[in-house]
Amino acid sequence: CPYCNALIEHNFAQRDIAEVMQSDFDLVAVNMWGDREVIQVGGRTFTEKTLAAALRVNYTPTLLFFDEARQVVLRLNGYYPPDAFRAALTWARNGADNSGDFSEYLANVEKQGANPQLNPQPFFESAPHDLSSDDERPLAVYFEQPNCRQCDTLHQKVLIHELVKAQAEKMRSVQIDMWSDAPVTAPDGHATTARTFARELNIQFTPTIVFFNRVGQEVMRLDGAFRTFHTQGILRYVNDKAYLEQPSFQRYLGTLAEHWRELGLDVNIWSYDLPVSQNGKAVVVH
């Protein structure tokens, strides 16, 4: 897992992060495919594997922070870069003393050095947004915000890759500023605003992409700093409705990577430019 490796080498290698983790938190590592017995905070007994399934862990690393009352105060799905991770530690450490929600706190931390505008894409639908319209294609809602470095990375390094665009263009795609008061019709038909809709879905990190099926049910979300291979895999997983047969995205992605390697392709999970290649040249698999 290169994202787990990045958590260790990029985040925990920072002295201030390591000191906070060691001094302020009790740490428990769980192998999501392991068979060791785990007693969850609520007192129920699981194996590592069944606990991960019960918690609907789709990405590694996934971190859950509990307070002294054994309540989850923060959940991080996927890898968060060091600055965002520092903010998460501060938020989790303060627990009940926090005002507002984590998404607001993180937005204020991450404003420096980013594009002050939303990043456009040719496949985004124009406003006003009616997410309830009948369409055979799955719906992808991109929750973003201005001054968001990870949003810039998604657009400038990931969505520009033909492997990702080939999947994105098969969907209805809508970009929403999570702090906007612009009107939105939600997938179930109720009238709301972008800000309220983001809060209803508990969006805490940008960019987050929430995927809905044609009847308006959420089937998947991408809410971490993912690179090209994982991003195309998530879009492909939704487009092909693979979740109906394989509920574990991690198993799906591993099988996909192995299949492509058997075809003679090189798979690099961590590369922005060459996630799938042959003889040093990018390959687009439709």
mmCIF file of C-alpha atoms in Angstrom:
data_model
loop_
_atom_site.group_PDB
_atom_site.id
_atom_site.type_symbol
_atom_site.label_atom_id
_atom_site.label_comp_id
_atom_site.label_asym_id
_atom_site.label_seq_id
_atom_site.Cartn_x
_atom_site.Cartn_y
_atom_site.Cartn_z
ATOM 1 C CA CYS A 1 0.000 0.000 0.000
ATOM 2 C CA PRO A 2 1.919 3.098 -1.202
ATOM 3 C CA TYR A 3 -0.505 5.376 0.634
ATOM 4 C CA CYS A 4 0.232 3.586 3.918
ATOM 5 C CA ASN A 5 3.923 3.936 3.118
ATOM 6 C CA ALA A 6 3.437 7.668 2.502
ATOM 7 C CA LEU A 7 1.717 7.981 5.885
ATOM 8 C CA ILE A 8 4.800 6.464 7.536
ATOM 9 C CA GLU A 9 7.526 8.134 5.460
ATOM 10 C CA HIS A 10 5.948 11.540 4.764
ATOM 11 C CA ASN A 11 3.752 12.129 7.816
ATOM 12 C CA PHE A 12 5.152 10.158 10.730
ATOM 13 C CA ALA A 13 8.677 11.172 9.709
ATOM 14 C CA GLN A 14 7.761 14.754 10.681
ATOM 15 C CA ARG A 15 8.957 15.174 14.250
ATOM 16 C CA ASP A 16 5.997 17.266 15.404
ATOM 17 C CA ILE A 17 3.483 14.763 14.003
ATOM 18 C CA ALA A 18 5.288 11.799 15.565
ATOM 19 C CA GLU A 19 5.461 13.526 18.955
ATOM 20 C CA VAL A 20 1.739 14.338 18.948
ATOM 21 C CA MET A 21 0.825 10.798 17.924
ATOM 22 C CA GLN A 22 2.976 9.310 20.683
ATOM 23 C CA SER A 23 2.010 11.705 23.458
ATOM 24 C CA ASP A 24 -1.700 12.309 22.824
ATOM 25 C CA PHE A 25 -3.057 9.092 21.316
ATOM 26 C CA ASP A 26 -3.089 5.368 22.014
ATOM 27 C CA LEU A 27 -2.387 3.732 18.672
ATOM 28 C CA VAL A 28 -3.810 0.451 17.391
ATOM 29 C CA ALA A 29 -2.804 -0.883 13.959
ATOM 30 C CA VAL A 30 -5.246 -3.171 12.150
ATOM 31 C CA ASN A 31 -4.496 -5.205 9.015
ATOM 32 C CA MET A 32 -7.750 -5.028 7.040
ATOM 33 C CA TRP A 33 -7.100 -8.520 5.640
ATOM 34 C CA GLY A 34 -5.824 -9.994 8.915
ATOM 35 C CA ASP A 35 -7.385 -12.706 11.083
ATOM 36 C CA ARG A 36 -6.227 -11.569 14.509
ATOM 37 C CA GLU A 37 -8.995 -11.133 17.056
ATOM 38 C CA VAL A 38 -9.840 -7.513 17.815
ATOM 39 C CA ILE A 39 -12.097 -6.220 20.583
ATOM 40 C CA GLN A 40 -13.674 -3.077 19.199
ATOM 41 C CA VAL A 41 -14.178 -0.026 21.418
ATOM 42 C CA GLY A 42 -17.876 -0.853 21.729
ATOM 43 C CA GLY A 43 -17.016 -4.217 23.271
ATOM 44 C CA ARG A 44 -17.956 -6.437 20.316
ATOM 45 C CA THR A 45 -15.402 -8.986 19.142
ATOM 46 C CA PHE A 46 -14.246 -9.103 15.516
ATOM 47 C CA THR A 47 -11.305 -10.318 13.538
ATOM 48 C CA GLU A 48 -9.307 -7.599 11.803
ATOM 49 C CA LYS A 49 -10.919 -8.557 8.498
ATOM 50 C CA THR A 50 -14.507 -8.546 9.762
ATOM 51 C CA LEU A 51 -13.946 -5.299 11.670
ATOM 52 C CA ALA A 52 -12.736 -3.587 8.493
ATOM 53 C CA ALA A 53 -15.791 -4.885 6.647
ATOM 54 C CA ALA A 54 -18.159 -3.753 9.413
ATOM 55 C CA LEU A 55 -16.607 -0.280 9.338
ATOM 56 C CA ARG A 56 -16.886 -0.225 5.525
ATOM 57 C CA VAL A 57 -13.196 0.456 5.021
ATOM 58 C CA ASN A 58 -12.621 0.968 1.290
ATOM 59 C CA TYR A 59 -9.222 2.640 1.378
ATOM 60 C CA THR A 60 -5.972 2.254 3.244
ATOM 61 C CA PRO A 61 -4.931 3.957 5.362
ATOM 62 C CA THR A 62 -8.219 4.660 7.138
ATOM 63 C CA LEU A 63 -7.857 6.262 10.568
ATOM 64 C CA LEU A 64 -10.569 6.478 13.223
ATOM 65 C CA PHE A 65 -10.071 8.780 16.206
ATOM 66 C CA PHE A 66 -12.036 8.041 19.383
ATOM 67 C CA ASP A 67 -12.549 10.339 22.351
ATOM 68 C CA GLU A 68 -12.566 9.317 26.023
ATOM 69 C CA ALA A 69 -16.281 8.522 25.741
ATOM 70 C CA ARG A 70 -15.502 5.932 23.050
ATOM 71 C CA GLN A 71 -17.182 7.997 20.351
ATOM 72 C CA VAL A 72 -15.650 8.481 16.906
ATOM 73 C CA VAL A 73 -14.775 12.175 16.653
ATOM 74 C CA LEU A 74 -13.045 11.990 13.278
ATOM 75 C CA ARG A 75 -12.571 9.513 10.462
ATOM 76 C CA LEU A 76 -9.954 9.903 7.726
ATOM 77 C CA ASN A 77 -10.598 7.777 4.641
ATOM 78 C CA GLY A 78 -7.410 7.437 2.652
ATOM 79 C CA TYR A 79 -4.158 9.360 2.773
ATOM 80 C CA TYR A 80 -4.055 12.968 3.982
ATOM 81 C CA PRO A 81 -0.861 14.964 3.236
ATOM 82 C CA PRO A 82 1.114 16.283 6.241
ATOM 83 C CA ASP A 83 -0.517 19.726 6.541
ATOM 84 C CA ALA A 84 -4.043 18.314 6.397
ATOM 85 C CA PHE A 85 -3.007 15.497 8.744
ATOM 86 C CA ARG A 86 -1.680 18.003 11.286
ATOM 87 C CA ALA A 87 -5.033 19.762 11.200
ATOM 88 C CA ALA A 88 -6.790 16.430 11.726
ATOM 89 C CA LEU A 89 -4.649 15.639 14.779
ATOM 90 C CA THR A 90 -5.397 19.020 16.325
ATOM 91 C CA TRP A 91 -9.095 18.584 15.679
ATOM 92 C CA ALA A 92 -9.203 15.040 17.079
ATOM 93 C CA ARG A 93 -7.165 16.033 20.125
ATOM 94 C CA ASN A 94 -9.530 18.894 20.992
ATOM 95 C CA GLY A 95 -12.578 16.646 20.689
ATOM 96 C CA ALA A 96 -15.684 18.165 22.261
ATOM 97 C CA ASP A 97 -13.987 21.573 22.562
ATOM 98 C CA ASN A 98 -14.234 22.081 18.789
ATOM 99 C CA SER A 99 -16.701 24.581 17.400
ATOM 100 C CA GLY A 100 -18.112 24.122 13.900
ATOM 101 C CA ASP A 101 -17.071 21.033 11.979
ATOM 102 C CA PHE A 102 -13.804 19.615 10.689
ATOM 103 C CA SER A 103 -14.412 20.665 7.086
ATOM 104 C CA GLU A 104 -14.591 24.342 8.117
ATOM 105 C CA TYR A 105 -11.489 24.000 10.268
ATOM 106 C CA LEU A 106 -9.516 22.292 7.489
ATOM 107 C CA ALA A 107 -10.632 24.865 4.906
ATOM 108 C CA ASN A 108 -9.160 27.669 7.010
ATOM 109 C CA VAL A 109 -5.866 25.811 7.411
ATOM 110 C CA GLU A 110 -5.347 25.040 3.709
ATOM 111 C CA LYS A 111 -5.902 28.396 2.015
ATOM 112 C CA GLN A 112 -2.270 29.316 1.353
ATOM 113 C CA GLY A 113 -0.682 28.846 -2.076
ATOM 114 C CA ALA A 114 -3.673 27.462 -3.972
ATOM 115 C CA ASN A 115 -5.853 28.526 -6.887
ATOM 116 C CA PRO A 116 -8.424 31.101 -5.650
ATOM 117 C CA GLN A 117 -10.930 29.777 -8.215
ATOM 118 C CA LEU A 118 -12.498 26.382 -8.806
ATOM 119 C CA ASN A 119 -10.732 24.337 -11.484
ATOM 120 C CA PRO A 120 -12.945 23.791 -14.572
ATOM 121 C CA GLN A 121 -13.317 20.592 -16.594
ATOM 122 C CA PRO A 122 -15.024 20.239 -19.993
ATOM 123 C CA PHE A 123 -17.098 17.288 -18.751
ATOM 124 C CA PHE A 124 -18.641 19.241 -15.841
ATOM 125 C CA GLU A 125 -22.306 20.160 -16.309
ATOM 126 C CA SER A 126 -23.189 23.834 -16.042
ATOM 127 C CA ALA A 127 -25.376 25.283 -13.277
ATOM 128 C CA PRO A 128 -28.103 25.230 -12.086
ATOM 129 C CA HIS A 129 -27.651 21.665 -10.884
ATOM 130 C CA ASP A 130 -30.559 19.237 -10.877
ATOM 131 C CA LEU A 131 -29.088 15.983 -9.618
ATOM 132 C CA SER A 132 -32.441 14.193 -9.722
ATOM 133 C CA SER A 133 -32.795 14.080 -13.506
ATOM 134 C CA ASP A 134 -33.361 10.632 -14.981
ATOM 135 C CA ASP A 135 -30.197 9.409 -16.668
ATOM 136 C CA GLU A 136 -28.786 5.942 -17.271
ATOM 137 C CA ARG A 137 -25.289 7.107 -16.405
ATOM 138 C CA PRO A 138 -23.974 7.201 -12.838
ATOM 139 C CA LEU A 139 -23.662 10.638 -11.256
ATOM 140 C CA ALA A 140 -20.372 11.983 -9.874
ATOM 141 C CA VAL A 141 -20.615 15.049 -7.633
ATOM 142 C CA TYR A 142 -17.268 16.789 -7.112
ATOM 143 C CA PHE A 143 -17.323 18.722 -3.832
ATOM 144 C CA GLU A 144 -14.526 21.266 -3.983
ATOM 145 C CA GLN A 145 -13.619 24.764 -2.819
ATOM 146 C CA PRO A 146 -11.379 27.624 -3.915
ATOM 147 C CA ASN A 147 -7.901 27.846 -2.349
ATOM 148 C CA CYS A 148 -7.649 24.056 -2.175
ATOM 149 C CA ARG A 149 -4.250 22.576 -2.982
ATOM 150 C CA GLN A 150 -5.499 19.003 -3.188
ATOM 151 C CA CYS A 151 -8.260 20.120 -5.583
ATOM 152 C CA ASP A 152 -5.558 21.681 -7.764
ATOM 153 C CA THR A 153 -3.614 18.411 -7.713
ATOM 154 C CA LEU A 154 -6.696 16.412 -8.697
ATOM 155 C CA HIS A 155 -7.303 18.625 -11.731
ATOM 156 C CA GLN A 156 -3.734 19.349 -12.786
ATOM 157 C CA LYS A 157 -2.214 15.885 -12.284
ATOM 158 C CA VAL A 158 -5.015 13.301 -12.194
ATOM 159 C CA LEU A 159 -8.066 14.356 -14.208
ATOM 160 C CA ILE A 160 -5.890 15.428 -17.146
ATOM 161 C CA HIS A 161 -4.718 11.833 -17.654
ATOM 162 C CA GLU A 162 -6.491 10.072 -20.519
ATOM 163 C CA LEU A 163 -6.940 6.926 -18.410
ATOM 164 C CA VAL A 164 -9.015 8.914 -15.911
ATOM 165 C CA LYS A 165 -10.805 11.105 -18.452
ATOM 166 C CA ALA A 166 -11.962 8.023 -20.351
ATOM 167 C CA GLN A 167 -13.884 6.943 -17.244
ATOM 168 C CA ALA A 168 -14.990 10.409 -16.101
ATOM 169 C CA GLU A 169 -16.591 11.127 -19.465
ATOM 170 C CA LYS A 170 -18.868 8.090 -19.094
ATOM 171 C CA MET A 171 -20.602 9.762 -16.122
ATOM 172 C CA ARG A 172 -22.689 12.793 -15.401
ATOM 173 C CA SER A 173 -20.223 15.036 -13.584
ATOM 174 C CA VAL A 174 -21.169 18.040 -11.472
ATOM 175 C CA GLN A 175 -18.789 20.339 -9.585
ATOM 176 C CA ILE A 176 -20.091 21.972 -6.402
ATOM 177 C CA ASP A 177 -18.433 24.586 -4.227
ATOM 178 C CA MET A 178 -19.153 23.143 -0.798
ATOM 179 C CA TRP A 179 -19.421 26.636 0.766
ATOM 180 C CA SER A 180 -21.734 28.098 -1.878
ATOM 181 C CA ASP A 181 -25.371 29.011 -1.292
ATOM 182 C CA ALA A 182 -26.233 28.207 -4.920
ATOM 183 C CA PRO A 183 -29.459 26.200 -5.312
ATOM 184 C CA VAL A 184 -29.146 22.457 -5.879
ATOM 185 C CA THR A 185 -31.763 19.779 -6.426
ATOM 186 C CA ALA A 186 -30.474 16.692 -4.609
ATOM 187 C CA PRO A 187 -30.603 13.201 -6.175
ATOM 188 C CA ASP A 188 -33.730 12.364 -4.150
ATOM 189 C CA GLY A 189 -35.460 15.481 -5.516
ATOM 190 C CA HIS A 190 -35.426 17.784 -2.500
ATOM 191 C CA ALA A 191 -34.404 21.409 -2.984
ATOM 192 C CA THR A 192 -31.337 22.524 -1.061
ATOM 193 C CA THR A 193 -28.164 24.571 -1.396
ATOM 194 C CA ALA A 194 -24.626 23.457 -2.164
ATOM 195 C CA ARG A 195 -23.488 24.194 1.401
ATOM 196 C CA THR A 196 -26.404 22.353 3.004
ATOM 197 C CA PHE A 197 -26.071 19.401 0.646
ATOM 198 C CA ALA A 198 -22.371 19.075 1.519
ATOM 199 C CA ARG A 199 -23.255 19.118 5.210
ATOM 200 C CA GLU A 200 -26.010 16.532 4.731
ATOM 201 C CA LEU A 201 -23.427 14.212 3.168
ATOM 202 C CA ASN A 202 -20.842 14.969 5.879
ATOM 203 C CA ILE A 203 -18.236 16.226 3.412
ATOM 204 C CA GLN A 204 -15.121 17.024 5.452
ATOM 205 C CA PHE A 205 -12.277 16.951 2.914
ATOM 206 C CA THR A 206 -11.888 18.525 -0.506
ATOM 207 C CA PRO A 207 -11.868 17.224 -3.082
ATOM 208 C CA THR A 208 -14.495 14.604 -2.308
ATOM 209 C CA ILE A 209 -16.302 12.869 -5.163
ATOM 210 C CA VAL A 210 -19.601 11.205 -4.245
ATOM 211 C CA PHE A 211 -21.044 8.712 -6.718
ATOM 212 C CA PHE A 212 -24.758 7.998 -7.049
ATOM 213 C CA ASN A 213 -26.580 5.338 -9.057
ATOM 214 C CA ARG A 214 -29.476 6.168 -11.371
ATOM 215 C CA VAL A 215 -32.029 5.989 -8.520
ATOM 216 C CA GLY A 216 -30.117 8.508 -6.399
ATOM 217 C CA GLN A 217 -28.411 6.156 -3.941
ATOM 218 C CA GLU A 218 -24.813 6.790 -2.923
ATOM 219 C CA VAL A 219 -22.671 3.849 -4.001
ATOM 220 C CA MET A 220 -19.124 5.115 -3.393
ATOM 221 C CA ARG A 221 -17.107 8.152 -2.461
ATOM 222 C CA LEU A 222 -13.534 9.271 -3.034
ATOM 223 C CA ASP A 223 -12.475 11.436 -0.104
ATOM 224 C CA GLY A 224 -8.706 11.375 0.162
ATOM 225 C CA ALA A 225 -5.597 12.409 -1.774
ATOM 226 C CA PHE A 226 -5.590 9.665 -4.409
ATOM 227 C CA ARG A 227 -3.320 9.417 -7.428
ATOM 228 C CA THR A 228 -4.105 8.416 -10.978
ATOM 229 C CA PHE A 229 -4.407 4.625 -10.725
ATOM 230 C CA HIS A 230 -6.737 4.614 -7.719
ATOM 231 C CA THR A 231 -8.852 7.431 -9.141
ATOM 232 C CA GLN A 232 -9.427 5.690 -12.471
ATOM 233 C CA GLY A 233 -10.100 2.485 -10.554
ATOM 234 C CA ILE A 234 -12.808 4.100 -8.440
ATOM 235 C CA LEU A 235 -14.489 5.604 -11.505
ATOM 236 C CA ARG A 236 -14.258 2.281 -13.356
ATOM 237 C CA TYR A 237 -15.667 0.436 -10.309
ATOM 238 C CA VAL A 238 -18.727 2.712 -10.397
ATOM 239 C CA ASN A 239 -19.149 2.788 -14.188
ATOM 240 C CA ASP A 240 -19.034 -1.008 -14.439
ATOM 241 C CA LYS A 241 -21.284 -1.443 -11.366
ATOM 242 C CA ALA A 242 -18.628 -3.803 -10.051
ATOM 243 C CA TYR A 243 -19.746 -3.018 -6.487
ATOM 244 C CA LEU A 244 -22.806 -5.229 -7.099
ATOM 245 C CA GLU A 245 -20.581 -8.317 -7.353
ATOM 246 C CA GLN A 246 -17.476 -7.261 -5.405
ATOM 247 C CA PRO A 247 -18.286 -5.118 -2.357
ATOM 248 C CA SER A 248 -14.591 -4.708 -1.503
ATOM 249 C CA PHE A 249 -13.033 -2.001 -3.662
ATOM 250 C CA GLN A 250 -9.556 -3.028 -2.495
ATOM 251 C CA ARG A 251 -10.061 -6.566 -3.797
ATOM 252 C CA TYR A 252 -11.501 -5.223 -7.047
ATOM 253 C CA LEU A 253 -8.535 -2.926 -7.609
ATOM 254 C CA GLY A 254 -6.018 -5.637 -6.798
ATOM 255 C CA THR A 255 -7.676 -8.021 -9.256
ATOM 256 C CA LEU A 256 -7.732 -5.316 -11.940
ATOM 257 C CA ALA A 257 -4.035 -4.534 -11.479
ATOM 258 C CA GLU A 258 -3.113 -8.221 -11.622
ATOM 259 C CA HIS A 259 -5.186 -8.716 -14.786
ATOM 260 C CA TRP A 260 -3.427 -5.852 -16.543
ATOM 261 C CA ARG A 261 -0.027 -7.176 -15.494
ATOM 262 C CA GLU A 262 -0.946 -10.558 -16.969
ATOM 263 C CA LEU A 263 -1.630 -8.725 -20.247
ATOM 264 C CA GLY A 264 1.945 -7.444 -20.223
ATOM 265 C CA LEU A 265 1.196 -3.959 -18.918
ATOM 266 C CA ASP A 266 3.158 -2.202 -16.190
ATOM 267 C CA VAL A 267 1.068 -0.889 -13.281
ATOM 268 C CA ASN A 268 2.449 1.855 -11.043
ATOM 269 C CA ILE A 269 -0.023 2.735 -8.298
ATOM 270 C CA TRP A 270 1.977 5.772 -7.165
ATOM 271 C CA SER A 271 2.699 7.440 -10.529
ATOM 272 C CA TYR A 272 0.702 10.420 -11.754
ATOM 273 C CA ASP A 273 1.966 10.147 -15.348
ATOM 274 C CA LEU A 274 2.429 6.410 -15.972
ATOM 275 C CA PRO A 275 -0.139 4.505 -13.896
ATOM 276 C CA VAL A 276 -0.528 1.945 -16.702
ATOM 277 C CA SER A 277 2.188 1.712 -19.326
ATOM 278 C CA GLN A 278 4.029 -0.474 -21.791
ATOM 279 C CA ASN A 279 7.615 0.086 -22.878
ATOM 280 C CA GLY A 280 7.655 3.380 -20.998
ATOM 281 C CA LYS A 281 4.577 4.817 -22.735
ATOM 282 C CA ALA A 282 1.216 5.476 -21.107
ATOM 283 C CA VAL A 283 -1.568 3.070 -22.044
ATOM 284 C CA VAL A 284 -5.268 3.958 -21.896
ATOM 285 C CA VAL A 285 -7.482 0.975 -21.118
ATOM 286 C CA HIS A 286 -11.142 1.686 -21.802
#
